Amino acid sequence: MKSKKIAVFLHLYNTELAQYFLDYLLPLKNLVKVYITLPDDDNEHQEVKDLLDPIKPTFDHIANIGTDILPFLKQLNKYGNKHTYFLKIHSKKSLRDHHASWLSILMHELAGSETIFRNNIDILEQNPQLVSIGPASCLMNYEACHDIWIDYLMHEMKIPDDNRSHFIAGTMFMGRTESFLKYFNKNVAQWLESLMIKKGEVGHTKDWSHTLQRCYPSYVHSMERIFGYIGDVSITEPACYLFAKEKALRRLVITKDQEIYDVFNSTIFGQIVKEENNEITIVWKHKRPRSKEVYKIDHELRLLQKVDDDS
């Protein structure tokens, strides 16, 4: 009998983000069972385990191969059959276009609150054809230099081309366990591990720019795309704010981390640095030079209006 809880598969390579994930997962502790992989070369495991004890996770130590992809596949095969749905997350620190936080956007829309989390579960339950969901701004359809590798991997894993369209960039999403185990069983995971070792995808490439990683053919980035090609992918439905009295109609999301971005274009990205008396101050990070602007905010109507626009 499957657990009613959602499996959370967290690869915590950057263990300094343990508190960050605790802040997100603790409010969901009654809805989830958390499985965490830690790098086997980390000497601070006990401190991290003690910190995360309130969410009662199951820990596995894993060799640093295949960045977050291989740890996920190993967790999926070890624990996935106990759960109908899962949330795949990892300690991603790279930025999109040098200013937008992948981690903040993905974590907020997937697990920003109990309401958000339950809504995502409802989307999967009400749409049995879906295999995964993620933020609209992270739904992409480019293969860059990985197309030949994707052809090879999909052929070997017998994945049809019917859904070779979009994937969730950042490789964090909520998914249907059965759909993933259909193609990524234990034997496939072991085969991919051998390919990654042979190719040299061992260790972490955090010193590379994310752009360079995307342009260098790899099994890791090929699999990021293939995860979206095994079936239908859809988007989360976050609560949005609108600009009042501006020509540009933008749907803005304010994250749990007090960051703000366009729901369909996360490169429009800012940080809320102050909120008082129904006003917020935003530093827009996508602008050069970065600009600081003050807006009136109405949380009930979900409207933003520049303070100098009182007409």
PDB file of C-alpha atoms in Angstrom:
ATOM      1  CA  MET A   1       0.000   0.000   0.000  1.00  0.00           C
ATOM      2  CA  LYS A   2       1.383   3.376  -1.016  1.00  0.00           C
ATOM      3  CA  SER A   3       1.919   6.163   1.476  1.00  0.00           C
ATOM      4  CA  LYS A   4      -0.429   9.143   1.248  1.00  0.00           C
ATOM      5  CA  LYS A   5       2.590  11.391   1.728  1.00  0.00           C
ATOM      6  CA  ILE A   6       4.476  12.988  -1.149  1.00  0.00           C
ATOM      7  CA  ALA A   7       8.096  11.884  -1.497  1.00  0.00           C
ATOM      8  CA  VAL A   8      10.565  14.770  -1.437  1.00  0.00           C
ATOM      9  CA  PHE A   9      13.836  13.817  -3.119  1.00  0.00           C
ATOM     10  CA  LEU A  10      16.416  16.427  -2.110  1.00  0.00           C
ATOM     11  CA  HIS A  11      20.033  16.282  -3.259  1.00  0.00           C
ATOM     12  CA  LEU A  12      21.867  18.504  -0.780  1.00  0.00           C
ATOM     13  CA  TYR A  13      25.259  18.955  -2.387  1.00  0.00           C
ATOM     14  CA  ASN A  14      25.566  22.497  -1.018  1.00  0.00           C
ATOM     15  CA  THR A  15      25.008  21.611   2.617  1.00  0.00           C
ATOM     16  CA  GLU A  16      25.122  25.272   3.665  1.00  0.00           C
ATOM     17  CA  LEU A  17      21.585  25.501   2.217  1.00  0.00           C
ATOM     18  CA  ALA A  18      20.205  23.028   4.769  1.00  0.00           C
ATOM     19  CA  GLN A  19      18.443  25.773   6.758  1.00  0.00           C
ATOM     20  CA  TYR A  20      16.949  27.169   3.550  1.00  0.00           C
ATOM     21  CA  PHE A  21      15.289  23.852   2.728  1.00  0.00           C
ATOM     22  CA  LEU A  22      14.223  23.327   6.339  1.00  0.00           C
ATOM     23  CA  ASP A  23      12.329  26.632   6.214  1.00  0.00           C
ATOM     24  CA  TYR A  24      10.383  25.390   3.174  1.00  0.00           C
ATOM     25  CA  LEU A  25       9.804  21.785   4.202  1.00  0.00           C
ATOM     26  CA  LEU A  26       8.996  22.125   7.903  1.00  0.00           C
ATOM     27  CA  PRO A  27       5.540  23.656   7.247  1.00  0.00           C
ATOM     28  CA  LEU A  28       4.835  20.659   4.967  1.00  0.00           C
ATOM     29  CA  LYS A  29       6.041  17.955   7.364  1.00  0.00           C
ATOM     30  CA  ASN A  30       2.596  16.345   7.673  1.00  0.00           C
ATOM     31  CA  LEU A  31       2.286  16.070   3.885  1.00  0.00           C
ATOM     32  CA  VAL A  32       5.724  14.792   2.912  1.00  0.00           C
ATOM     33  CA  LYS A  33       8.335  12.142   3.518  1.00  0.00           C
ATOM     34  CA  VAL A  34      11.772  13.639   2.909  1.00  0.00           C
ATOM     35  CA  TYR A  35      14.687  11.659   1.438  1.00  0.00           C
ATOM     36  CA  ILE A  36      18.039  13.452   1.319  1.00  0.00           C
ATOM     37  CA  THR A  37      21.254  12.535  -0.449  1.00  0.00           C
ATOM     38  CA  LEU A  38      24.468  14.049   0.884  1.00  0.00           C
ATOM     39  CA  PRO A  39      27.885  14.093  -0.797  1.00  0.00           C
ATOM     40  CA  ASP A  40      30.060  11.325   0.555  1.00  0.00           C
ATOM     41  CA  ASP A  41      33.049  13.644   0.877  1.00  0.00           C
ATOM     42  CA  ASP A  42      31.326  16.057   3.271  1.00  0.00           C
ATOM     43  CA  ASN A  43      32.755  16.067   6.806  1.00  0.00           C
ATOM     44  CA  GLU A  44      29.869  17.991   8.368  1.00  0.00           C
ATOM     45  CA  HIS A  45      27.130  15.415   7.974  1.00  0.00           C
ATOM     46  CA  GLN A  46      26.143  15.155  11.618  1.00  0.00           C
ATOM     47  CA  GLU A  47      25.657  18.892  12.006  1.00  0.00           C
ATOM     48  CA  VAL A  48      23.450  18.946   8.897  1.00  0.00           C
ATOM     49  CA  LYS A  49      21.492  15.897  10.090  1.00  0.00           C
ATOM     50  CA  ASP A  50      20.878  17.471  13.483  1.00  0.00           C
ATOM     51  CA  LEU A  51      19.666  20.685  11.846  1.00  0.00           C
ATOM     52  CA  LEU A  52      17.236  18.826   9.590  1.00  0.00           C
ATOM     53  CA  ASP A  53      15.959  16.444  12.273  1.00  0.00           C
ATOM     54  CA  PRO A  54      12.610  18.296  12.705  1.00  0.00           C
ATOM     55  CA  ILE A  55      11.474  17.008   9.284  1.00  0.00           C
ATOM     56  CA  LYS A  56      12.660  13.447  10.091  1.00  0.00           C
ATOM     57  CA  PRO A  57      14.387  12.778   6.766  1.00  0.00           C
ATOM     58  CA  THR A  58      15.964   9.561   5.544  1.00  0.00           C
ATOM     59  CA  PHE A  59      19.601  10.179   4.604  1.00  0.00           C
ATOM     60  CA  ASP A  60      21.734   8.461   1.996  1.00  0.00           C
ATOM     61  CA  HIS A  61      25.405   9.157   1.278  1.00  0.00           C
ATOM     62  CA  ILE A  62      26.183   9.157  -2.419  1.00  0.00           C
ATOM     63  CA  ALA A  63      29.209   9.547  -4.651  1.00  0.00           C
ATOM     64  CA  ASN A  64      29.415  12.888  -6.422  1.00  0.00           C
ATOM     65  CA  ILE A  65      28.488  11.622  -9.887  1.00  0.00           C
ATOM     66  CA  GLY A  66      25.908  13.072 -12.258  1.00  0.00           C
ATOM     67  CA  THR A  67      25.241  16.261 -10.241  1.00  0.00           C
ATOM     68  CA  ASP A  68      21.565  16.087  -9.102  1.00  0.00           C
ATOM     69  CA  ILE A  69      20.385  13.673 -11.827  1.00  0.00           C
ATOM     70  CA  LEU A  70      21.898  10.394 -10.659  1.00  0.00           C
ATOM     71  CA  PRO A  71      21.103  10.942  -6.943  1.00  0.00           C
ATOM     72  CA  PHE A  72      17.470  11.509  -7.923  1.00  0.00           C
ATOM     73  CA  LEU A  73      17.321   8.305  -9.976  1.00  0.00           C
ATOM     74  CA  LYS A  74      18.816   6.323  -7.111  1.00  0.00           C
ATOM     75  CA  GLN A  75      16.336   7.776  -4.616  1.00  0.00           C
ATOM     76  CA  LEU A  76      13.475   7.196  -7.057  1.00  0.00           C
ATOM     77  CA  ASN A  77      14.316   3.510  -7.381  1.00  0.00           C
ATOM     78  CA  LYS A  78      14.992   2.989  -3.701  1.00  0.00           C
ATOM     79  CA  TYR A  79      11.915   4.748  -2.300  1.00  0.00           C
ATOM     80  CA  GLY A  80       9.640   5.723  -5.197  1.00  0.00           C
ATOM     81  CA  ASN A  81       7.355   2.690  -5.121  1.00  0.00           C
ATOM     82  CA  LYS A  82       6.127   3.783  -1.689  1.00  0.00           C
ATOM     83  CA  HIS A  83       4.649   7.013  -3.092  1.00  0.00           C
ATOM     84  CA  THR A  84       2.275   8.106  -5.861  1.00  0.00           C
ATOM     85  CA  TYR A  85       3.822  11.552  -6.338  1.00  0.00           C
ATOM     86  CA  PHE A  86       7.201  13.134  -5.660  1.00  0.00           C
ATOM     87  CA  LEU A  87       8.920  16.496  -5.492  1.00  0.00           C
ATOM     88  CA  LYS A  88      12.445  16.614  -6.926  1.00  0.00           C
ATOM     89  CA  ILE A  89      14.600  19.472  -5.602  1.00  0.00           C
ATOM     90  CA  HIS A  90      18.295  20.188  -5.169  1.00  0.00           C
ATOM     91  CA  SER A  91      20.644  22.820  -3.765  1.00  0.00           C
ATOM     92  CA  LYS A  92      21.000  24.834  -6.966  1.00  0.00           C
ATOM     93  CA  LYS A  93      23.033  28.048  -6.552  1.00  0.00           C
ATOM     94  CA  SER A  94      23.504  29.203 -10.144  1.00  0.00           C
ATOM     95  CA  LEU A  95      21.612  32.252 -11.419  1.00  0.00           C
ATOM     96  CA  ARG A  96      19.586  32.681 -14.573  1.00  0.00           C
ATOM     97  CA  ASP A  97      21.032  35.458 -16.740  1.00  0.00           C
ATOM     98  CA  HIS A  98      23.344  36.360 -13.830  1.00  0.00           C
ATOM     99  CA  HIS A  99      20.583  37.841 -11.645  1.00  0.00           C
ATOM    100  CA  ALA A 100      17.485  35.634 -11.310  1.00  0.00           C
ATOM    101  CA  SER A 101      17.429  32.934  -8.622  1.00  0.00           C
ATOM    102  CA  TRP A 102      16.387  29.592 -10.072  1.00  0.00           C
ATOM    103  CA  LEU A 103      16.117  28.180  -6.558  1.00  0.00           C
ATOM    104  CA  SER A 104      13.814  30.888  -5.214  1.00  0.00           C
ATOM    105  CA  ILE A 105      11.452  30.688  -8.199  1.00  0.00           C
ATOM    106  CA  LEU A 106      11.285  26.906  -8.293  1.00  0.00           C
ATOM    107  CA  MET A 107      10.962  26.384  -4.542  1.00  0.00           C
ATOM    108  CA  HIS A 108       8.278  29.040  -4.171  1.00  0.00           C
ATOM    109  CA  GLU A 109       6.061  27.726  -6.962  1.00  0.00           C
ATOM    110  CA  LEU A 110       6.523  24.099  -5.942  1.00  0.00           C
ATOM    111  CA  ALA A 111       6.535  24.299  -2.150  1.00  0.00           C
ATOM    112  CA  GLY A 112       6.181  27.923  -1.069  1.00  0.00           C
ATOM    113  CA  SER A 113       3.307  27.170   1.323  1.00  0.00           C
ATOM    114  CA  GLU A 114       0.931  24.374   2.246  1.00  0.00           C
ATOM    115  CA  THR A 115      -1.700  25.937  -0.041  1.00  0.00           C
ATOM    116  CA  ILE A 116       0.698  26.042  -2.994  1.00  0.00           C
ATOM    117  CA  PHE A 117       1.810  22.481  -2.340  1.00  0.00           C
ATOM    118  CA  ARG A 118      -1.737  21.139  -2.096  1.00  0.00           C
ATOM    119  CA  ASN A 119      -2.737  22.988  -5.277  1.00  0.00           C
ATOM    120  CA  ASN A 120       0.124  21.295  -7.138  1.00  0.00           C
ATOM    121  CA  ILE A 121      -0.969  17.889  -5.891  1.00  0.00           C
ATOM    122  CA  ASP A 122      -4.518  18.668  -7.037  1.00  0.00           C
ATOM    123  CA  ILE A 123      -3.267  19.528 -10.544  1.00  0.00           C
ATOM    124  CA  LEU A 124      -1.603  16.120 -10.834  1.00  0.00           C
ATOM    125  CA  GLU A 125      -4.543  14.254  -9.338  1.00  0.00           C
ATOM    126  CA  GLN A 126      -7.097  15.955 -11.576  1.00  0.00           C
ATOM    127  CA  ASN A 127      -5.030  15.509 -14.749  1.00  0.00           C
ATOM    128  CA  PRO A 128      -3.875  11.867 -14.941  1.00  0.00           C
ATOM    129  CA  GLN A 129      -2.202  12.462 -18.308  1.00  0.00           C
ATOM    130  CA  LEU A 130       0.379  14.753 -16.688  1.00  0.00           C
ATOM    131  CA  VAL A 131       3.732  13.337 -15.623  1.00  0.00           C
ATOM    132  CA  SER A 132       5.156  16.535 -14.085  1.00  0.00           C
ATOM    133  CA  ILE A 133       4.522  20.202 -13.355  1.00  0.00           C
ATOM    134  CA  GLY A 134       6.734  23.238 -12.737  1.00  0.00           C
ATOM    135  CA  PRO A 135       6.834  27.037 -13.088  1.00  0.00           C
ATOM    136  CA  ALA A 136       5.788  28.538 -16.427  1.00  0.00           C
ATOM    137  CA  SER A 137       8.918  30.695 -16.582  1.00  0.00           C
ATOM    138  CA  CYS A 138      11.075  27.559 -16.332  1.00  0.00           C
ATOM    139  CA  LEU A 139       9.221  25.625 -19.038  1.00  0.00           C
ATOM    140  CA  MET A 140      11.628  25.551 -21.983  1.00  0.00           C
ATOM    141  CA  ASN A 141      11.988  23.803 -25.328  1.00  0.00           C
ATOM    142  CA  TYR A 142      15.581  24.167 -26.490  1.00  0.00           C
ATOM    143  CA  GLU A 143      18.044  21.309 -26.751  1.00  0.00           C
ATOM    144  CA  ALA A 144      21.121  23.421 -27.497  1.00  0.00           C
ATOM    145  CA  CYS A 145      24.041  21.114 -28.274  1.00  0.00           C
ATOM    146  CA  HIS A 146      22.508  18.077 -26.589  1.00  0.00           C
ATOM    147  CA  ASP A 147      20.221  16.840 -29.380  1.00  0.00           C
ATOM    148  CA  ILE A 148      22.422  13.978 -30.613  1.00  0.00           C
ATOM    149  CA  TRP A 149      22.951  12.727 -27.062  1.00  0.00           C
ATOM    150  CA  ILE A 150      19.216  12.982 -26.397  1.00  0.00           C
ATOM    151  CA  ASP A 151      18.517  10.938 -29.546  1.00  0.00           C
ATOM    152  CA  TYR A 152      20.857   8.227 -28.316  1.00  0.00           C
ATOM    153  CA  LEU A 153      19.576   8.100 -24.736  1.00  0.00           C
ATOM    154  CA  MET A 154      15.904   8.119 -25.698  1.00  0.00           C
ATOM    155  CA  HIS A 155      16.479   5.343 -28.225  1.00  0.00           C
ATOM    156  CA  GLU A 156      18.301   3.182 -25.681  1.00  0.00           C
ATOM    157  CA  MET A 157      15.667   3.799 -23.001  1.00  0.00           C
ATOM    158  CA  LYS A 158      12.841   3.211 -25.515  1.00  0.00           C
ATOM    159  CA  ILE A 159      11.236   6.595 -24.862  1.00  0.00           C
ATOM    160  CA  PRO A 160       8.962   7.656 -27.761  1.00  0.00           C
ATOM    161  CA  ASP A 161       9.347  11.076 -29.398  1.00  0.00           C
ATOM    162  CA  ASP A 162       5.648  11.914 -28.996  1.00  0.00           C
ATOM    163  CA  ASN A 163       6.233  14.399 -26.151  1.00  0.00           C
ATOM    164  CA  ARG A 164       9.640  15.740 -27.184  1.00  0.00           C
ATOM    165  CA  SER A 165       8.683  19.341 -26.671  1.00  0.00           C
ATOM    166  CA  HIS A 166       9.107  21.050 -23.293  1.00  0.00           C
ATOM    167  CA  PHE A 167      10.998  20.391 -20.088  1.00  0.00           C
ATOM    168  CA  ILE A 168      11.319  22.137 -16.729  1.00  0.00           C
ATOM    169  CA  ALA A 169      14.670  23.905 -16.620  1.00  0.00           C
ATOM    170  CA  GLY A 170      16.430  23.902 -13.266  1.00  0.00           C
ATOM    171  CA  THR A 171      15.446  20.238 -12.885  1.00  0.00           C
ATOM    172  CA  MET A 172      13.101  20.814  -9.965  1.00  0.00           C
ATOM    173  CA  PHE A 173       9.522  19.662 -10.394  1.00  0.00           C
ATOM    174  CA  MET A 174       6.649  17.667  -8.970  1.00  0.00           C
ATOM    175  CA  GLY A 175       6.017  14.384 -10.758  1.00  0.00           C
ATOM    176  CA  ARG A 176       4.101  11.130 -10.954  1.00  0.00           C
ATOM    177  CA  THR A 177       6.285   8.304  -9.646  1.00  0.00           C
ATOM    178  CA  GLU A 178       4.901   5.529 -11.844  1.00  0.00           C
ATOM    179  CA  SER A 179       5.581   7.503 -15.038  1.00  0.00           C
ATOM    180  CA  PHE A 180       9.238   8.011 -14.133  1.00  0.00           C
ATOM    181  CA  LEU A 181       9.876   4.461 -12.944  1.00  0.00           C
ATOM    182  CA  LYS A 182       8.497   3.213 -16.267  1.00  0.00           C
ATOM    183  CA  TYR A 183      11.634   4.480 -18.031  1.00  0.00           C
ATOM    184  CA  PHE A 184      14.191   5.034 -15.264  1.00  0.00           C
ATOM    185  CA  ASN A 185      14.432   1.768 -13.366  1.00  0.00           C
ATOM    186  CA  LYS A 186      17.430   0.562 -11.376  1.00  0.00           C
ATOM    187  CA  ASN A 187      19.155  -0.959 -14.423  1.00  0.00           C
ATOM    188  CA  VAL A 188      18.795   2.286 -16.366  1.00  0.00           C
ATOM    189  CA  ALA A 189      20.210   4.252 -13.427  1.00  0.00           C
ATOM    190  CA  GLN A 190      23.238   1.949 -13.270  1.00  0.00           C
ATOM    191  CA  TRP A 191      23.729   2.234 -17.042  1.00  0.00           C
ATOM    192  CA  LEU A 192      23.576   6.033 -16.895  1.00  0.00           C
ATOM    193  CA  GLU A 193      26.049   6.031 -14.015  1.00  0.00           C
ATOM    194  CA  SER A 194      28.529   4.031 -16.098  1.00  0.00           C
ATOM    195  CA  LEU A 195      28.105   6.478 -18.986  1.00  0.00           C
ATOM    196  CA  MET A 196      28.631   9.485 -16.711  1.00  0.00           C
ATOM    197  CA  ILE A 197      31.758   7.971 -15.168  1.00  0.00           C
ATOM    198  CA  LYS A 198      33.169   7.129 -18.589  1.00  0.00           C
ATOM    199  CA  LYS A 199      32.386  10.646 -19.835  1.00  0.00           C
ATOM    200  CA  GLY A 200      33.963  12.218 -16.756  1.00  0.00           C
ATOM    201  CA  GLU A 201      30.779  13.714 -15.320  1.00  0.00           C
ATOM    202  CA  VAL A 202      32.192  13.061 -11.889  1.00  0.00           C
ATOM    203  CA  GLY A 203      32.523  15.752  -9.268  1.00  0.00           C
ATOM    204  CA  HIS A 204      30.765  19.086  -9.363  1.00  0.00           C
ATOM    205  CA  THR A 205      31.157  21.815 -11.960  1.00  0.00           C
ATOM    206  CA  LYS A 206      30.244  24.764  -9.751  1.00  0.00           C
ATOM    207  CA  ASP A 207      33.215  26.734 -11.078  1.00  0.00           C
ATOM    208  CA  TRP A 208      31.743  26.715 -14.589  1.00  0.00           C
ATOM    209  CA  SER A 209      29.304  29.372 -15.702  1.00  0.00           C
ATOM    210  CA  HIS A 210      25.828  27.949 -16.255  1.00  0.00           C
ATOM    211  CA  THR A 211      25.961  29.111 -19.877  1.00  0.00           C
ATOM    212  CA  LEU A 212      29.136  27.081 -20.458  1.00  0.00           C
ATOM    213  CA  GLN A 213      27.554  24.010 -18.861  1.00  0.00           C
ATOM    214  CA  ARG A 214      24.540  24.284 -21.194  1.00  0.00           C
ATOM    215  CA  CYS A 215      26.765  24.548 -24.281  1.00  0.00           C
ATOM    216  CA  TYR A 216      28.930  21.577 -23.389  1.00  0.00           C
ATOM    217  CA  PRO A 217      27.213  18.291 -24.328  1.00  0.00           C
ATOM    218  CA  SER A 218      26.580  16.186 -21.255  1.00  0.00           C
ATOM    219  CA  TYR A 219      24.430  13.327 -20.079  1.00  0.00           C
ATOM    220  CA  VAL A 220      23.309  15.477 -17.147  1.00  0.00           C
ATOM    221  CA  HIS A 221      21.809  18.247 -19.274  1.00  0.00           C
ATOM    222  CA  SER A 222      20.443  15.728 -21.769  1.00  0.00           C
ATOM    223  CA  MET A 223      18.599  13.959 -18.953  1.00  0.00           C
ATOM    224  CA  GLU A 224      17.263  17.299 -17.677  1.00  0.00           C
ATOM    225  CA  ARG A 225      15.422  17.566 -20.977  1.00  0.00           C
ATOM    226  CA  ILE A 226      14.436  13.907 -21.226  1.00  0.00           C
ATOM    227  CA  PHE A 227      12.659  14.142 -17.864  1.00  0.00           C
ATOM    228  CA  GLY A 228      10.223  16.456 -19.649  1.00  0.00           C
ATOM    229  CA  TYR A 229       9.907  14.255 -22.737  1.00  0.00           C
ATOM    230  CA  ILE A 230       8.424  11.139 -21.127  1.00  0.00           C
ATOM    231  CA  GLY A 231       4.902  12.603 -21.075  1.00  0.00           C
ATOM    232  CA  ASP A 232       2.793  15.734 -20.725  1.00  0.00           C
ATOM    233  CA  VAL A 233       4.246  18.592 -18.686  1.00  0.00           C
ATOM    234  CA  SER A 234       2.170  21.445 -17.306  1.00  0.00           C
ATOM    235  CA  ILE A 235       2.638  24.555 -15.190  1.00  0.00           C
ATOM    236  CA  THR A 236       1.980  25.549 -11.606  1.00  0.00           C
ATOM    237  CA  GLU A 237      -0.600  28.250 -10.864  1.00  0.00           C
ATOM    238  CA  PRO A 238       0.897  30.778  -8.410  1.00  0.00           C
ATOM    239  CA  ALA A 239      -0.977  33.763  -7.039  1.00  0.00           C
ATOM    240  CA  CYS A 240       0.054  36.864  -9.009  1.00  0.00           C
ATOM    241  CA  TYR A 241       0.121  40.624  -8.614  1.00  0.00           C
ATOM    242  CA  LEU A 242      -0.551  43.143 -11.400  1.00  0.00           C
ATOM    243  CA  PHE A 243       0.912  46.593 -12.081  1.00  0.00           C
ATOM    244  CA  ALA A 244      -1.775  49.257 -11.879  1.00  0.00           C
ATOM    245  CA  LYS A 245      -1.848  52.003 -14.551  1.00  0.00           C
ATOM    246  CA  GLU A 246       1.042  50.649 -16.597  1.00  0.00           C
ATOM    247  CA  LYS A 247       0.912  49.626 -20.248  1.00  0.00           C
ATOM    248  CA  ALA A 248       2.983  46.504 -19.686  1.00  0.00           C
ATOM    249  CA  LEU A 249       0.644  43.831 -18.365  1.00  0.00           C
ATOM    250  CA  ARG A 250       2.818  41.724 -16.127  1.00  0.00           C
ATOM    251  CA  ARG A 251       1.773  38.969 -13.756  1.00  0.00           C
ATOM    252  CA  LEU A 252       4.202  39.197 -10.860  1.00  0.00           C
ATOM    253  CA  VAL A 253       4.939  36.605  -8.199  1.00  0.00           C
ATOM    254  CA  ILE A 254       6.297  37.526  -4.775  1.00  0.00           C
ATOM    255  CA  THR A 255       8.211  34.576  -3.383  1.00  0.00           C
ATOM    256  CA  LYS A 256       8.611  33.344   0.149  1.00  0.00           C
ATOM    257  CA  ASP A 257      12.167  34.739  -0.061  1.00  0.00           C
ATOM    258  CA  GLN A 258      10.785  38.241  -0.775  1.00  0.00           C
ATOM    259  CA  GLU A 259      11.913  38.191  -4.377  1.00  0.00           C
ATOM    260  CA  ILE A 260       9.653  39.218  -7.250  1.00  0.00           C
ATOM    261  CA  TYR A 261       9.506  38.133 -10.889  1.00  0.00           C
ATOM    262  CA  ASP A 262       7.263  37.877 -13.946  1.00  0.00           C
ATOM    263  CA  VAL A 263       5.386  34.566 -13.869  1.00  0.00           C
ATOM    264  CA  PHE A 264       6.070  33.983 -17.577  1.00  0.00           C
ATOM    265  CA  ASN A 265       9.556  35.542 -17.741  1.00  0.00           C
ATOM    266  CA  SER A 266      11.665  35.059 -14.648  1.00  0.00           C
ATOM    267  CA  THR A 267      14.482  37.152 -16.119  1.00  0.00           C
ATOM    268  CA  ILE A 268      12.339  40.115 -14.956  1.00  0.00           C
ATOM    269  CA  PHE A 269      13.577  39.768 -11.412  1.00  0.00           C
ATOM    270  CA  GLY A 270      13.873  41.889  -8.300  1.00  0.00           C
ATOM    271  CA  GLN A 271      14.395  41.814  -4.545  1.00  0.00           C
ATOM    272  CA  ILE A 272      11.992  43.398  -2.067  1.00  0.00           C
ATOM    273  CA  VAL A 273      14.271  45.171   0.375  1.00  0.00           C
ATOM    274  CA  LYS A 274      11.650  46.992   2.456  1.00  0.00           C
ATOM    275  CA  GLU A 275       7.928  46.794   3.172  1.00  0.00           C
ATOM    276  CA  GLU A 276       6.029  49.134   5.472  1.00  0.00           C
ATOM    277  CA  ASN A 277       2.823  51.173   5.467  1.00  0.00           C
ATOM    278  CA  ASN A 278       1.492  49.328   2.400  1.00  0.00           C
ATOM    279  CA  GLU A 279       4.560  50.233   0.366  1.00  0.00           C
ATOM    280  CA  ILE A 280       7.375  48.040  -0.898  1.00  0.00           C
ATOM    281  CA  THR A 281      10.817  48.984  -2.173  1.00  0.00           C
ATOM    282  CA  ILE A 282      12.097  46.794  -5.005  1.00  0.00           C
ATOM    283  CA  VAL A 283      15.637  46.576  -6.362  1.00  0.00           C
ATOM    284  CA  TRP A 284      15.191  45.412  -9.971  1.00  0.00           C
ATOM    285  CA  LYS A 285      18.174  43.176 -10.672  1.00  0.00           C
ATOM    286  CA  HIS A 286      17.525  42.740 -14.403  1.00  0.00           C
ATOM    287  CA  LYS A 287      18.047  46.456 -15.085  1.00  0.00           C
ATOM    288  CA  ARG A 288      21.456  47.968 -15.801  1.00  0.00           C
ATOM    289  CA  PRO A 289      22.241  49.860 -13.717  1.00  0.00           C
ATOM    290  CA  ARG A 290      20.049  48.245 -11.099  1.00  0.00           C
ATOM    291  CA  SER A 291      17.175  50.512 -10.135  1.00  0.00           C
ATOM    292  CA  LYS A 292      15.333  50.933  -6.846  1.00  0.00           C
ATOM    293  CA  GLU A 293      11.625  51.733  -7.089  1.00  0.00           C
ATOM    294  CA  VAL A 294       8.869  52.187  -4.525  1.00  0.00           C
ATOM    295  CA  TYR A 295       5.362  50.828  -5.066  1.00  0.00           C
ATOM    296  CA  LYS A 296       2.101  50.953  -3.201  1.00  0.00           C
ATOM    297  CA  ILE A 297       0.895  47.413  -2.625  1.00  0.00           C
ATOM    298  CA  ASP A 298      -2.620  46.115  -2.081  1.00  0.00           C
ATOM    299  CA  HIS A 299      -2.371  42.500  -0.962  1.00  0.00           C
ATOM    300  CA  GLU A 300      -6.123  41.984  -1.082  1.00  0.00           C
ATOM    301  CA  LEU A 301      -6.525  43.170  -4.698  1.00  0.00           C
ATOM    302  CA  ARG A 302      -2.993  42.051  -5.593  1.00  0.00           C
ATOM    303  CA  LEU A 303      -2.057  45.345  -7.219  1.00  0.00           C
ATOM    304  CA  LEU A 304       1.201  47.314  -7.396  1.00  0.00           C
ATOM    305  CA  GLN A 305       1.374  51.008  -8.270  1.00  0.00           C
ATOM    306  CA  LYS A 306       4.392  53.290  -8.379  1.00  0.00           C
ATOM    307  CA  VAL A 307       4.241  55.929  -5.668  1.00  0.00           C
ATOM    308  CA  ASP A 308       4.838  58.694  -8.203  1.00  0.00           C
ATOM    309  CA  ASP A 309       1.854  57.503 -10.291  1.00  0.00           C
ATOM    310  CA  ASP A 310      -1.106  58.999  -8.367  1.00  0.00           C
ATOM    311  CA  SER A 311      -3.129  60.108 -11.364  1.00  0.00           C
TER     312      SER A 311
END
